[in-house]
Amino acid sequence: MKTTANILKSARYLFRDKGYEQTSIEDITEMADIAKSTFFKHFPNKESLLIGIAEEEITDVLQLMDEPHYHSTHTFGKIKLIMTRLLEDSAPYLQLTGRVVFTSIMNQNEQDTPYLKIRNILKQLITEGQENGEIKQAVNQSEIVTLIMGSYYGILFRWLEDDVNVGTTTELSNMLELIFNGITEE
């Protein structure tokens, strides 16, 4: 587990600093101070590192969901916490995050991609919100999840377009507030 984390950390820094295409497996093994054979015991290829990086983000979200302040808030608060954490973790690595998002979405033929895990977490929260009367029953859960994920991806891709002008999580909070205002039970 420690070796896997070391490989992912090295890859993340190299992908950010050199770019994904310019980073070789040799660069990663050198920075991680491991043999090439050790790398291949953990990852079959360079692209699989992207899924590994996305999986680390899921682990981070799951840890957030175990924190006491997460459990003491309402459905919208939980969604904001999760999406803000994802955005904060993504901001320092915009180019890499764009590639990770694309790879994760394109690998949906697998049962349990990071993309699907986040969607399922959000869908579960929407279900809970509908059951406890916070969210209108008539609103389709998948559509709400798509709007929430779309706001996250929209901000990421706008920041990628701007290249150096990374905004703040306030943008995401504002977008989520607009969504929540439209689906709240009155």
Coordinates of C-alpha atoms in Angstrom, one line a residue:
M1 CA 0.0 0.0 0.0
K2 CA 2.8 2.4 0.9
T3 CA 4.5 1.7 -2.5
T4 CA 1.3 2.3 -4.4
A5 CA 0.8 5.6 -2.6
N6 CA 4.5 6.6 -3.3
I7 CA 4.1 5.7 -7.0
L8 CA 0.9 7.8 -7.2
K9 CA 2.4 10.7 -5.4
S10 CA 5.4 10.7 -7.7
A11 CA 3.3 10.4 -10.8
R12 CA 1.0 13.2 -9.7
Y13 CA 3.9 15.6 -9.2
L14 CA 5.6 14.6 -12.4
F15 CA 2.4 14.8 -14.4
R16 CA 1.8 18.3 -13.0
D17 CA 5.3 19.6 -13.6
K18 CA 6.3 17.8 -16.8
G19 CA 2.9 17.0 -18.3
Y20 CA 1.4 13.5 -18.7
E21 CA 2.7 12.9 -22.2
Q22 CA 6.3 14.0 -21.3
T23 CA 6.4 11.9 -18.2
S24 CA 7.8 8.4 -18.7
I25 CA 7.4 5.3 -16.5
E26 CA 11.2 5.6 -15.9
D27 CA 10.7 9.1 -14.6
I28 CA 8.1 7.8 -12.1
T29 CA 10.2 4.8 -11.0
E30 CA 13.2 7.1 -10.5
M31 CA 11.3 9.6 -8.4
A32 CA 9.6 6.9 -6.4
D33 CA 12.9 5.1 -6.0
I34 CA 11.6 1.7 -7.1
A35 CA 12.4 -0.8 -9.8
K36 CA 10.5 -0.8 -13.0
S37 CA 9.2 -4.3 -12.2
T38 CA 7.8 -3.0 -8.9
F39 CA 5.9 -0.4 -10.8
F40 CA 4.3 -3.0 -13.1
K41 CA 3.3 -5.1 -10.0
H42 CA 1.1 -2.2 -9.0
F43 CA 0.1 -0.6 -12.3
P44 CA -0.2 -2.3 -15.7
N45 CA 0.5 0.9 -17.6
K46 CA 0.8 4.7 -17.3
E47 CA -2.9 5.3 -18.0
S48 CA -3.8 3.1 -15.0
L49 CA -2.1 5.7 -12.8
L50 CA -4.9 8.1 -13.7
I51 CA -7.5 5.8 -12.4
G52 CA -5.4 5.3 -9.3
I53 CA -5.2 9.0 -8.7
A54 CA -9.0 9.3 -9.1
E55 CA -9.4 6.4 -6.6
E56 CA -7.3 8.4 -4.1
E57 CA -9.9 11.2 -4.4
I58 CA -12.7 8.8 -3.7
T59 CA -10.8 7.6 -0.6
D60 CA -10.5 11.2 0.5
V61 CA -14.2 11.8 0.0
L62 CA -15.0 8.6 2.0
Q63 CA -12.7 9.8 4.8
L64 CA -14.6 13.2 4.8
M65 CA -17.8 11.3 5.1
D66 CA -16.5 9.7 8.3
E67 CA -15.8 13.1 10.0
P68 CA -18.2 14.3 12.8
H69 CA -19.0 17.6 11.1
Y70 CA -20.2 15.8 8.0
H71 CA -22.8 13.8 10.0
S72 CA -24.0 16.9 11.8
T73 CA -25.2 18.7 8.6
H74 CA -28.2 18.5 6.3
T75 CA -28.2 16.9 2.8
F76 CA -27.1 20.1 0.9
G77 CA -24.3 20.7 3.4
K78 CA -23.0 17.2 2.8
I79 CA -23.1 17.6 -0.9
K80 CA -21.3 20.9 -0.7
L81 CA -18.7 19.4 1.5
I82 CA -18.0 16.6 -0.9
M83 CA -18.0 18.7 -4.0
T84 CA -15.9 21.4 -2.4
R85 CA -13.3 18.7 -1.3
L86 CA -13.1 17.4 -4.9
L87 CA -12.6 20.9 -6.3
E88 CA -10.0 21.8 -3.7
D89 CA -8.1 18.6 -4.4
S90 CA -8.4 19.2 -8.2
A91 CA -7.3 22.9 -8.3
P92 CA -3.5 22.4 -7.9
Y93 CA -3.5 19.8 -10.7
L94 CA -5.9 21.2 -13.3
Q95 CA -4.3 19.6 -16.4
L96 CA -4.0 16.3 -14.7
T97 CA -7.5 16.5 -13.3
G98 CA -8.9 17.1 -16.8
R99 CA -7.1 14.0 -18.0
V100 CA -8.2 12.0 -15.0
V101 CA -11.8 13.0 -15.4
F102 CA -11.7 12.1 -19.1
T103 CA -10.1 8.7 -18.5
S104 CA -12.4 7.9 -15.6
I105 CA -15.5 8.7 -17.7
M106 CA -14.1 6.8 -20.8
N107 CA -13.4 3.7 -18.6
Q108 CA -17.1 3.2 -17.7
N109 CA -17.1 -0.3 -19.1
E110 CA -15.6 -1.2 -15.7
Q111 CA -18.2 -1.8 -12.9
D112 CA -16.8 0.5 -10.2
T113 CA -15.1 3.5 -11.7
P114 CA -14.3 6.6 -9.5
Y115 CA -16.8 8.5 -11.7
L116 CA -19.6 6.1 -10.9
K117 CA -18.6 6.0 -7.2
I118 CA -19.1 9.7 -6.8
R119 CA -22.4 9.6 -8.8
N120 CA -23.6 6.8 -6.5
I121 CA -22.6 8.8 -3.3
L122 CA -24.5 11.8 -4.6
K123 CA -27.5 9.7 -5.6
Q124 CA -27.6 8.2 -2.1
L125 CA -27.6 11.6 -0.6
I126 CA -30.4 12.8 -2.9
T127 CA -32.4 9.8 -1.9
E128 CA -31.9 10.6 1.8
G129 CA -32.8 14.2 1.1
Q130 CA -36.0 13.1 -0.6
E131 CA -36.9 10.7 2.2
N132 CA -36.4 13.3 4.9
G133 CA -38.4 16.0 3.0
E134 CA -35.5 18.3 2.1
I135 CA -35.7 17.6 -1.7
K136 CA -38.8 17.4 -3.9
Q137 CA -39.9 13.8 -4.5
A138 CA -40.9 14.7 -8.1
V139 CA -37.3 15.6 -9.1
N140 CA -35.4 12.9 -10.8
Q141 CA -32.3 11.8 -8.8
S142 CA -30.1 11.1 -11.8
E143 CA -30.9 14.6 -13.2
I144 CA -29.9 16.2 -9.9
V145 CA -26.7 14.3 -9.8
T146 CA -25.9 15.3 -13.4
L147 CA -26.5 19.0 -12.5
I148 CA -24.2 18.7 -9.5
M149 CA -21.5 16.9 -11.4
G150 CA -21.9 19.3 -14.3
S151 CA -21.3 22.3 -12.1
Y152 CA -18.0 20.7 -10.9
Y153 CA -16.9 19.8 -14.4
G154 CA -18.0 23.1 -15.8
I155 CA -15.8 25.0 -13.2
L156 CA -12.9 22.7 -13.8
F157 CA -13.0 23.1 -17.6
R158 CA -13.5 26.9 -17.4
W159 CA -10.4 27.0 -15.2
L160 CA -8.5 24.9 -17.7
E161 CA -9.6 27.3 -20.5
D162 CA -8.4 30.3 -18.4
D163 CA -5.2 28.3 -17.8
V164 CA -3.8 30.3 -14.9
N165 CA -6.9 31.9 -13.4
V166 CA -8.0 29.3 -10.8
G167 CA -11.0 30.7 -9.1
T168 CA -12.4 29.8 -5.6
T169 CA -14.8 27.3 -4.3
T170 CA -17.3 30.1 -3.9
E171 CA -18.1 29.6 -7.6
L172 CA -19.1 26.0 -6.9
S173 CA -21.1 27.0 -3.8
N174 CA -23.0 29.6 -5.8
M175 CA -23.8 27.0 -8.5
L176 CA -24.9 24.4 -6.0
E177 CA -27.1 27.0 -4.2
L178 CA -28.9 27.6 -7.5
I179 CA -29.5 23.9 -8.0
F180 CA -30.6 23.4 -4.4
N181 CA -33.0 26.3 -4.6
G182 CA -34.7 24.6 -7.5
I183 CA -35.1 21.2 -5.9
T184 CA -36.0 22.2 -2.3
E185 CA -39.3 21.3 -0.8
E186 CA -41.2 24.4 0.2

